[in-house]
Short mmCIF file of C-alpha atoms in Angstrom, two decimals:
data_model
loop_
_atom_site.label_atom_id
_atom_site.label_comp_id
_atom_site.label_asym_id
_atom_site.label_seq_id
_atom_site.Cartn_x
_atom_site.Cartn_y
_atom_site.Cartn_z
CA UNK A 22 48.39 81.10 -116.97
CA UNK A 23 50.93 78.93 -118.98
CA UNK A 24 54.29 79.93 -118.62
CA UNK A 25 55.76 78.93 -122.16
CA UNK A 26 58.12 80.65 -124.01
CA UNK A 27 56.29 83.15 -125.59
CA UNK A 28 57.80 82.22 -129.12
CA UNK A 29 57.01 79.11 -129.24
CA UNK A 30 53.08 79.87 -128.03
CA UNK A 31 52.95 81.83 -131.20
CA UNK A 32 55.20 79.64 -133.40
CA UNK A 33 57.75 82.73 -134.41
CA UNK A 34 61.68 82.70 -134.57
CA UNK A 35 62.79 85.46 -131.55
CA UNK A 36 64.34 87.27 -134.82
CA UNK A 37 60.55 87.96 -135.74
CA UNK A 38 59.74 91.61 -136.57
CA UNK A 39 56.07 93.32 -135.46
CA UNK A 40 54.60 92.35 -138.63
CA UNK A 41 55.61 88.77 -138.11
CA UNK A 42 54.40 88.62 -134.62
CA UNK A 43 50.74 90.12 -135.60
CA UNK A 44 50.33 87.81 -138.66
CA UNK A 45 51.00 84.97 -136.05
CA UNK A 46 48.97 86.05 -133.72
CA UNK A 47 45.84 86.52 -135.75
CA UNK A 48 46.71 83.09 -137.41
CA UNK A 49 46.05 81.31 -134.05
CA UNK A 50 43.12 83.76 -133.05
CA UNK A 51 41.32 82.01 -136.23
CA UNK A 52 42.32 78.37 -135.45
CA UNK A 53 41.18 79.13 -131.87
CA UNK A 54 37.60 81.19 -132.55
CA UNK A 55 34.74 79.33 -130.83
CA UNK A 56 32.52 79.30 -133.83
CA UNK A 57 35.24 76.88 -135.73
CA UNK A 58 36.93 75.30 -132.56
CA UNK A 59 33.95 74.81 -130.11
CA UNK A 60 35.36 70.87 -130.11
CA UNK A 61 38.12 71.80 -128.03
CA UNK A 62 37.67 72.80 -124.21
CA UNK A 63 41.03 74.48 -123.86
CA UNK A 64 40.17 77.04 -126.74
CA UNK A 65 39.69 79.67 -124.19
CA UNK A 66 42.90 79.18 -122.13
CA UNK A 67 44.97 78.57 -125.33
CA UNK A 68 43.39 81.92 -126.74
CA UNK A 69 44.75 83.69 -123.65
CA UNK A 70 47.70 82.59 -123.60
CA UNK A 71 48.34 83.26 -127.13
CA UNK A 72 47.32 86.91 -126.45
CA UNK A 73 49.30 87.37 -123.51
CA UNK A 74 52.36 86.25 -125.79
CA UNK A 75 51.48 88.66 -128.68
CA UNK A 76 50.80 91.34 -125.72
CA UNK A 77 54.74 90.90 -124.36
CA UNK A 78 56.06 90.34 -127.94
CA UNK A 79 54.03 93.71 -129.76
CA UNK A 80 55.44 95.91 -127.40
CA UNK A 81 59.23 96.79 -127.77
CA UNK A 82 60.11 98.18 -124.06
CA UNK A 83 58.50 94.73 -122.45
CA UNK A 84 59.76 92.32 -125.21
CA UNK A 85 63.53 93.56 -124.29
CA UNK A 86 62.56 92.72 -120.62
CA UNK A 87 61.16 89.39 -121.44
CA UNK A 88 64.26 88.55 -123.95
CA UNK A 89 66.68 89.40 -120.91
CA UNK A 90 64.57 88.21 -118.04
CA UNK A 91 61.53 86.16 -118.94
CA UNK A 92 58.14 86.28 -117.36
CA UNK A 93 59.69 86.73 -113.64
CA UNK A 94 61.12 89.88 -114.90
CA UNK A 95 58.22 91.41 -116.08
CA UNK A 96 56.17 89.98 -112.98
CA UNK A 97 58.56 91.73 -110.73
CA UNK A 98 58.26 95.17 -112.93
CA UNK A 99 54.20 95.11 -113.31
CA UNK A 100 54.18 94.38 -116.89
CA UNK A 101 52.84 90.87 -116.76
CA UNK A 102 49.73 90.58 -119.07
CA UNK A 103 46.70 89.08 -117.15
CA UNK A 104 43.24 87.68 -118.98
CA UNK A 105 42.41 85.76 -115.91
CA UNK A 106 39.45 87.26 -115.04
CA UNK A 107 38.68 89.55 -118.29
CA UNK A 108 35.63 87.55 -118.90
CA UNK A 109 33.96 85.22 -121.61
CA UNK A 110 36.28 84.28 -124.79
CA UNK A 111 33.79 86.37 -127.03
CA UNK A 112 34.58 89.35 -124.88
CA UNK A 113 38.50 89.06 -125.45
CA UNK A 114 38.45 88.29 -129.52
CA UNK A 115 35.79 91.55 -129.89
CA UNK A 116 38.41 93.51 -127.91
CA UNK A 117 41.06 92.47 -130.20
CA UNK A 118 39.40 92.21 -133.04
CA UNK A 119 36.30 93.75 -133.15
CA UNK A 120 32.63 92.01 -133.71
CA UNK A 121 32.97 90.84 -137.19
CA UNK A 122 37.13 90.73 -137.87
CA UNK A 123 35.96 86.40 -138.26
CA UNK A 124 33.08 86.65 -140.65
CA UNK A 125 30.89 86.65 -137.98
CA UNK A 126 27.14 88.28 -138.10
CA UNK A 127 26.49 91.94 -137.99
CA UNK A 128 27.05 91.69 -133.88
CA UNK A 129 24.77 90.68 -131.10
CA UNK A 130 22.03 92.45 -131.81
CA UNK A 131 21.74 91.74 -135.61
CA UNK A 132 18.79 88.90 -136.93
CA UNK A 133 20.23 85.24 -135.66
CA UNK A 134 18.99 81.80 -136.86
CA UNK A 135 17.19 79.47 -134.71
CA UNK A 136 19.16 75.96 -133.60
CA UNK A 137 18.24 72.83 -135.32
CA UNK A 138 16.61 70.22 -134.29
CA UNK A 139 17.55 66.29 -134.50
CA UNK A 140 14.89 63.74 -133.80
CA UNK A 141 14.66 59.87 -134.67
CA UNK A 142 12.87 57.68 -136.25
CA UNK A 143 13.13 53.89 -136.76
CA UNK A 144 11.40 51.89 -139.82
CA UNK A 145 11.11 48.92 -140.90
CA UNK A 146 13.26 47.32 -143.74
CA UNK A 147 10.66 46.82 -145.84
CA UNK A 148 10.06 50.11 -145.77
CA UNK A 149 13.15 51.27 -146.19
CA UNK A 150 13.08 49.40 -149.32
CA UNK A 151 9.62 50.61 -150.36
CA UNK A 152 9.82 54.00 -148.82
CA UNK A 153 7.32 55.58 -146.37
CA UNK A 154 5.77 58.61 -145.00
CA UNK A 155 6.18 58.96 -141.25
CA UNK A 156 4.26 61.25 -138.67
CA UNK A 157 7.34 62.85 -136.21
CA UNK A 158 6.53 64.64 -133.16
CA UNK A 159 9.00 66.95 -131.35
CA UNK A 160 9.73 69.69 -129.24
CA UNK A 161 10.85 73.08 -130.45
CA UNK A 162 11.05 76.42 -129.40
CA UNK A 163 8.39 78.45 -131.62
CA UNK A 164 6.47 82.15 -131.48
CA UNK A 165 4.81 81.89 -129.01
CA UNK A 166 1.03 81.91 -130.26
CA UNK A 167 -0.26 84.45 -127.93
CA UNK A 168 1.59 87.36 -128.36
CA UNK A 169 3.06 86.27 -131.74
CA UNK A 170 6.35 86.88 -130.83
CA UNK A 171 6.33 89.99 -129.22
CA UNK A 172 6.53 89.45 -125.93
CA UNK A 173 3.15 92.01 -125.27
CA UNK A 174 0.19 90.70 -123.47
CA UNK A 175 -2.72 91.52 -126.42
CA UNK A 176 -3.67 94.23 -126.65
CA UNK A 177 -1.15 96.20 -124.70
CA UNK A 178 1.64 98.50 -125.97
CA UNK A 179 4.88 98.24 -126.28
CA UNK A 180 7.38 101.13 -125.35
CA UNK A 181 10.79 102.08 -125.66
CA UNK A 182 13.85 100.73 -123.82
CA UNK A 183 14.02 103.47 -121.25
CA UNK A 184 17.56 101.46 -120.00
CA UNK A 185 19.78 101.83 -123.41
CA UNK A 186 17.04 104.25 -125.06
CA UNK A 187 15.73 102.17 -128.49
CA UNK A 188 19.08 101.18 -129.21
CA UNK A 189 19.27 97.68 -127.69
CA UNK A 190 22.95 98.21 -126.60
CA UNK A 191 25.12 99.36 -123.81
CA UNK A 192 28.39 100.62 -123.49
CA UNK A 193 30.27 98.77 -120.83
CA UNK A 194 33.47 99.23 -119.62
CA UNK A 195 36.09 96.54 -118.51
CA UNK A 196 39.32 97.48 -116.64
CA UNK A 197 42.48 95.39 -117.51
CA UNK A 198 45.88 96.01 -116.68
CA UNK A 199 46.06 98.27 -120.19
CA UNK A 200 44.28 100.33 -118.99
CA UNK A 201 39.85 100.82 -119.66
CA UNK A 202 38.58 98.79 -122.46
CA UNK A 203 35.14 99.87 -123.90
CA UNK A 204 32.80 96.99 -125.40
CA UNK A 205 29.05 97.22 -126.97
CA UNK A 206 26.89 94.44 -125.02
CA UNK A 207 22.95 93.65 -125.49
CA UNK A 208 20.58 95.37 -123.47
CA UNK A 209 20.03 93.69 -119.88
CA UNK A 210 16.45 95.09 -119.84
CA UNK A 211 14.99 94.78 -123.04
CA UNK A 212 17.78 91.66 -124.45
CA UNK A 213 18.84 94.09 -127.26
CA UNK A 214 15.07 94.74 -128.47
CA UNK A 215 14.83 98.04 -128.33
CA UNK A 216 11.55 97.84 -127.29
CA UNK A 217 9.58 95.97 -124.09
CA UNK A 218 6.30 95.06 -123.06
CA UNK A 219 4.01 97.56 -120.97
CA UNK A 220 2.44 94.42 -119.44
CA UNK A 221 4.13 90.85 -120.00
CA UNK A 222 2.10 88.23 -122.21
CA UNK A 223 0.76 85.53 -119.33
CA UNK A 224 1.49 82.66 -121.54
CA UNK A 225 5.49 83.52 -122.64
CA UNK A 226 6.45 85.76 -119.69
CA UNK A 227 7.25 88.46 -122.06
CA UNK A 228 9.75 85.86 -123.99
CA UNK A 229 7.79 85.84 -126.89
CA UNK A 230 8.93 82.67 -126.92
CA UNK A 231 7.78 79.38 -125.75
CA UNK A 232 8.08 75.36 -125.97
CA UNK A 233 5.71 73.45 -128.24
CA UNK A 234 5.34 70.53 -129.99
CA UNK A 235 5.30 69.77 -133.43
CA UNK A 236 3.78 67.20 -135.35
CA UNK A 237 5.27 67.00 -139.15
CA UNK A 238 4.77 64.30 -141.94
CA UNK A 239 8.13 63.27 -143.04
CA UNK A 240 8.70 61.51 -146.73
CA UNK A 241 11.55 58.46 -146.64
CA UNK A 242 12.78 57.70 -149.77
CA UNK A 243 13.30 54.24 -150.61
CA UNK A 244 17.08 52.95 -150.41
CA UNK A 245 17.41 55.09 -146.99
CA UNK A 246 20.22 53.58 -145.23
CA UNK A 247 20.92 53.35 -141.14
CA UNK A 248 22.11 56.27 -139.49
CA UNK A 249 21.08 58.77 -142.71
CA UNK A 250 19.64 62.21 -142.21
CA UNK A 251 16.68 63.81 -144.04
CA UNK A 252 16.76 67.21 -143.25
CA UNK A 253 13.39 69.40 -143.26
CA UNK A 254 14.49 73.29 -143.89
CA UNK A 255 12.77 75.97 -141.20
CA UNK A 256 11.39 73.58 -139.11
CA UNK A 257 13.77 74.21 -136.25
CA UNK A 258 14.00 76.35 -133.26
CA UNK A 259 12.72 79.89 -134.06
CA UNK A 260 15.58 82.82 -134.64
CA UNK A 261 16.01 85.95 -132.81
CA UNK A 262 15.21 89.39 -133.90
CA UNK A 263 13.67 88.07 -137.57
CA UNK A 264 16.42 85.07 -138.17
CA UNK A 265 15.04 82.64 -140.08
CA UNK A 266 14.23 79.34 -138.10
CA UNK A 267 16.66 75.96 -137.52
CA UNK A 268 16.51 73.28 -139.28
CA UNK A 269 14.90 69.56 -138.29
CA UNK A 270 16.78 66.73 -138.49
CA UNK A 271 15.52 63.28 -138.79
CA UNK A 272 18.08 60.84 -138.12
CA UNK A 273 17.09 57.06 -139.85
CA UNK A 274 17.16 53.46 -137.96
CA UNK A 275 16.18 50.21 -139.68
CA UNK A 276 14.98 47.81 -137.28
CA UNK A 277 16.81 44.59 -137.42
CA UNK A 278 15.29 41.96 -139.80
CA UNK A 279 14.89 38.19 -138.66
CA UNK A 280 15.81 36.83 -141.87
CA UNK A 281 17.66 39.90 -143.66
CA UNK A 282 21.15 41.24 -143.22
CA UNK A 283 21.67 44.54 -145.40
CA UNK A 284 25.18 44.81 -147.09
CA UNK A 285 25.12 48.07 -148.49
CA UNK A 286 22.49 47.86 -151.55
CA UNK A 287 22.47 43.82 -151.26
CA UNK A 288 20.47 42.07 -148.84
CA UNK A 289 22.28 38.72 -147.38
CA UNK A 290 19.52 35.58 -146.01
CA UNK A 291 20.60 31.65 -145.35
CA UNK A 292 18.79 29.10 -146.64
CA UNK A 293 19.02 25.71 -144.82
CA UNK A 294 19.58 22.68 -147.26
CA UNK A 295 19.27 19.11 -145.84
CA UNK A 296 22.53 17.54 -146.61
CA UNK A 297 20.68 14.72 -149.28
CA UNK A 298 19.21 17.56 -150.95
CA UNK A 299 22.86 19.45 -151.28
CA UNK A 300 24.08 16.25 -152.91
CA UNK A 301 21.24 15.59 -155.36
CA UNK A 302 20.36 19.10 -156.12
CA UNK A 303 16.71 20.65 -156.38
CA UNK A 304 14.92 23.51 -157.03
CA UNK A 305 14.33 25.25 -153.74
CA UNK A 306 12.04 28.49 -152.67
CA UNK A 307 14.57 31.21 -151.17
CA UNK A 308 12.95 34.23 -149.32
CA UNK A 309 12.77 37.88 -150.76
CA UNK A 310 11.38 40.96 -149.33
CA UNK A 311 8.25 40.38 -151.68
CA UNK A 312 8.07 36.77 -150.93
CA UNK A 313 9.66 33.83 -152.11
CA UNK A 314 11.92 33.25 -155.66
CA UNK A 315 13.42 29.86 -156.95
CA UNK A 316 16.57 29.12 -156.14
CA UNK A 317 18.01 25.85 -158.18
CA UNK A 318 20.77 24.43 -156.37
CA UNK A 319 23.30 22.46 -158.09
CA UNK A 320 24.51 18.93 -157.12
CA UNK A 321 26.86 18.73 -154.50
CA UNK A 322 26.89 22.17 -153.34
CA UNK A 323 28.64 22.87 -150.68
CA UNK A 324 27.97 24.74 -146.87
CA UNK A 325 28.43 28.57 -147.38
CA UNK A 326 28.28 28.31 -151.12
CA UNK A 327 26.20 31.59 -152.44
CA UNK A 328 23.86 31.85 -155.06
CA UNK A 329 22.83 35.83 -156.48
CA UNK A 330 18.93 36.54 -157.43
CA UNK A 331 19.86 40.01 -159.21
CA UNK A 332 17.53 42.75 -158.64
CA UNK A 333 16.03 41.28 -155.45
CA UNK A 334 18.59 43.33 -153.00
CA UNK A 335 17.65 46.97 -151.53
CA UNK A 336 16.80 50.13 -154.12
CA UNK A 337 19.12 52.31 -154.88
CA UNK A 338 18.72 55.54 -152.99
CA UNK A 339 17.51 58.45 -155.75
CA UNK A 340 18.29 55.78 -158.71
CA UNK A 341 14.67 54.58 -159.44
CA UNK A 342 15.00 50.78 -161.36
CA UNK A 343 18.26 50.05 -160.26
CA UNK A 344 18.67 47.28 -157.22
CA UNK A 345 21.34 45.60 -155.52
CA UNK A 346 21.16 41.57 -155.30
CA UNK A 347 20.39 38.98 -152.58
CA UNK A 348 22.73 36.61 -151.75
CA UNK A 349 21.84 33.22 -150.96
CA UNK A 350 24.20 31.33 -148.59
CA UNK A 351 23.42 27.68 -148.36
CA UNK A 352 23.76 26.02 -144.56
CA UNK A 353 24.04 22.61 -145.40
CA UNK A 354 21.82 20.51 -142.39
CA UNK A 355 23.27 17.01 -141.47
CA UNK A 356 20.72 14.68 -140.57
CA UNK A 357 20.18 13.71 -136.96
CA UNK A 358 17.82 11.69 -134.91
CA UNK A 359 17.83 9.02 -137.60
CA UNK A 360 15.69 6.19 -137.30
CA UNK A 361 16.38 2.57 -137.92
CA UNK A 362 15.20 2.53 -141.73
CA UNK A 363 17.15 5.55 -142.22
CA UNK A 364 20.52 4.99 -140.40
CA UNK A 365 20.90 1.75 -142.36
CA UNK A 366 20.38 4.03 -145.40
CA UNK A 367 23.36 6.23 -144.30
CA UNK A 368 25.56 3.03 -143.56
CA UNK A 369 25.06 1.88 -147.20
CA UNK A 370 25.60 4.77 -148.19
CA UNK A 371 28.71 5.37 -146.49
CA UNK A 372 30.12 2.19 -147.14
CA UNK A 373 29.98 2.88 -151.16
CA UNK A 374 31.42 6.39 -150.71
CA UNK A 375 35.21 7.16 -153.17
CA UNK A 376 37.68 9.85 -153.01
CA UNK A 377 36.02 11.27 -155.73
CA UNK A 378 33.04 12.01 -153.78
CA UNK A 379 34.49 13.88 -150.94
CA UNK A 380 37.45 15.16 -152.52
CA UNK A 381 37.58 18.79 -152.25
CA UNK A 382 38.68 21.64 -154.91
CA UNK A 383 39.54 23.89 -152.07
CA UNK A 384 42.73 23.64 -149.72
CA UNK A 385 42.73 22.96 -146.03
CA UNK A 386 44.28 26.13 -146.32
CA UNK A 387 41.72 27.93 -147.83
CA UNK A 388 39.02 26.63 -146.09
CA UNK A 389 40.28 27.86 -142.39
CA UNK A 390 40.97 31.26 -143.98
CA UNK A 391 37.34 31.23 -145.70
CA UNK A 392 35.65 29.94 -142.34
CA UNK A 393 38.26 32.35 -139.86
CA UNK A 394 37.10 35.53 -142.71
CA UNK A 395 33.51 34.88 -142.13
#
């Protein structure tokens, strides 16, 4: 175990009274409890030593040791606090704290929900702009369907917990260097039942428990972005002793488009523009996700210019009418493999080119920051 200064594991002044110490203590004991810190693998260790601090620091007669001699003092007098082998993190926060000092559940043996379930699913974008429904299959841990949940083979009884006698716990009994501690764990017979099986059901092995899978018909609303959730209530994992069941999770890709690029609720395409067209203008057909729309581009547009079709972009998600735009960016397409007729149209054409037709508004400037930008 860490040997830091036990004041600064808990974060008190060494002027700190009992009270000061405690409310520090239980301070860290909260930041540290699995159920809000189970992102941090060195909960358990930090835990301990926090306690062992609080342990040195709570009691007068070995704080005055540790103030004059620090923890090789009260190593050499047998007053060195040791969690090393006291068991599971659980085990040391119900000995300080008791089963439900965090807002826990009414202890182990009280009705617990069932885990959730994530599964995914990829669609198209066209029908993540329409919506869809979508049949999911997955794996979950149900009742099982033989014994309904009882563990009992049909048809057979089910008796008491001769082991902890109905009441689905035991008293058990840890020694630590304070002395014996006395804890309340789940039944290792019956798993805090109460109650087992005369004669095991075949198909669970007396779990009452088993792994199936599901089929379920999920609804995908239209405007459903990548990497969004829908979340199906109950259709998880089943709970223990009555809890209510997990939830499923059904986590959303969009396959990528060949001519579509999705910018939050606007849809970017390119549209390539022979570079005689560009100068002259026309009136061009642009691709939407329902087909094609008129674009009209103006004379001597330029490569990367963009042109907005409102409404034609992705729905918005749980805003029925409203619609982002598509964007339109022009790739301008110089002419090659020209043949004889037509590369002595260029050279005419070059040769009665002005300033004033390839003078450009923007900068240099602006133009390598436009092009660098994307």
């Amino acid at each position: 175990m860490s040997k830091r200064d036990c004041y600064e594991v808990l974060g008190v002044g060494r002027d700190a009274d009992e009270g000061e110490v405690k409310k520090a203590f239980r301070r860290l004991a909260r930041e540290l409890h699995p159920d809000v810190n189970n992102h941090d693998p060195r909960a358990e260790e930090k835990f301990k030593e926090a306690a062992e601090a609080y342990e040195i620091l709570s009691d007068a007669e070995r704080r005055q040791v540790y103030d004059r001699y620090g923890h090789d003092g009260l190593k050499r007098g047998g007053q060195a606090p040791n969690y090393e082998g006291f068991g599971s993190i659980s085990d040391l926060f119900e000995t300080f704290f008791g089963g439900g000092a965090f807002g826990g559940g009414g202890g182990p043996m009280g009705p617990r929900s069932g885990g959730d379930v994530q599964v995914s699913a990829e669609i198209t974008l066209e029908q993540a702009a329409s919506g869809t429904s979508l049949d999911v299959r997955y794996e979950v841990v149900d009742r099982c369907e033989r014994c309904r949940g009882n563990g009992a083979e049909p048809g057979t009884p089910i008796k008491t917990c001769e082991r902890c006698g109905g009441n689905g716990v035991l008293q058990a009994v840890s020694r630590t260097p304070f002395g014996q501690i006395a804890r309340t764990v789940s039944c290792d017979v019956c798993g805090g039942d109460g109650k087992v099986a005369e004669k095991r059901c075949t198909r669970c092995e007396g779990r009452g428990r088993e792994v199936l899978t599901h089929a379920v018909s999920v609804d995908i609303p239209a405007g459903i972005d990548e990497g969004q959730r829908i979340r199906l209530t109950g259709r998880g994992h089943a709970g223990d002793a009555g809890g209510p069941s997990g939830d499923l999770y059904v986590h959303v890709t969009v396959a990528p488009h060949d001519r579509f690029i999705r910018d939050g609720n606007d849809l970017v395409t390119v549209l390539d523009v022979p570079a005689p067209v560009a100068a002259l203008g026309a009136k061009l057909e642009a691709p939407t996700l329902e087909g094609t729309e008129d674009v009209h581009i103006r004379p001597g547009t330029q490569p990367g210019e963009s042109y907005e079709l409102r409404g034609r972009g992705m729905p918005l998600l749980r805003r029925p009418g409203r619609r982002g735009e598509l964007r339109v960016i022009v790739n301008v397409i110089i002419p090659r493999q020209l043949d004889d007729e037509q590369r002595e149209l260029m050279k005419r054409l070059a040769e009665t080119m002005t300033e004033a037709n390839t003078k450009s508004e923007e900068t240099m400037f602006a133009k390598l920051k436009r092009v660098l930008q994307g």
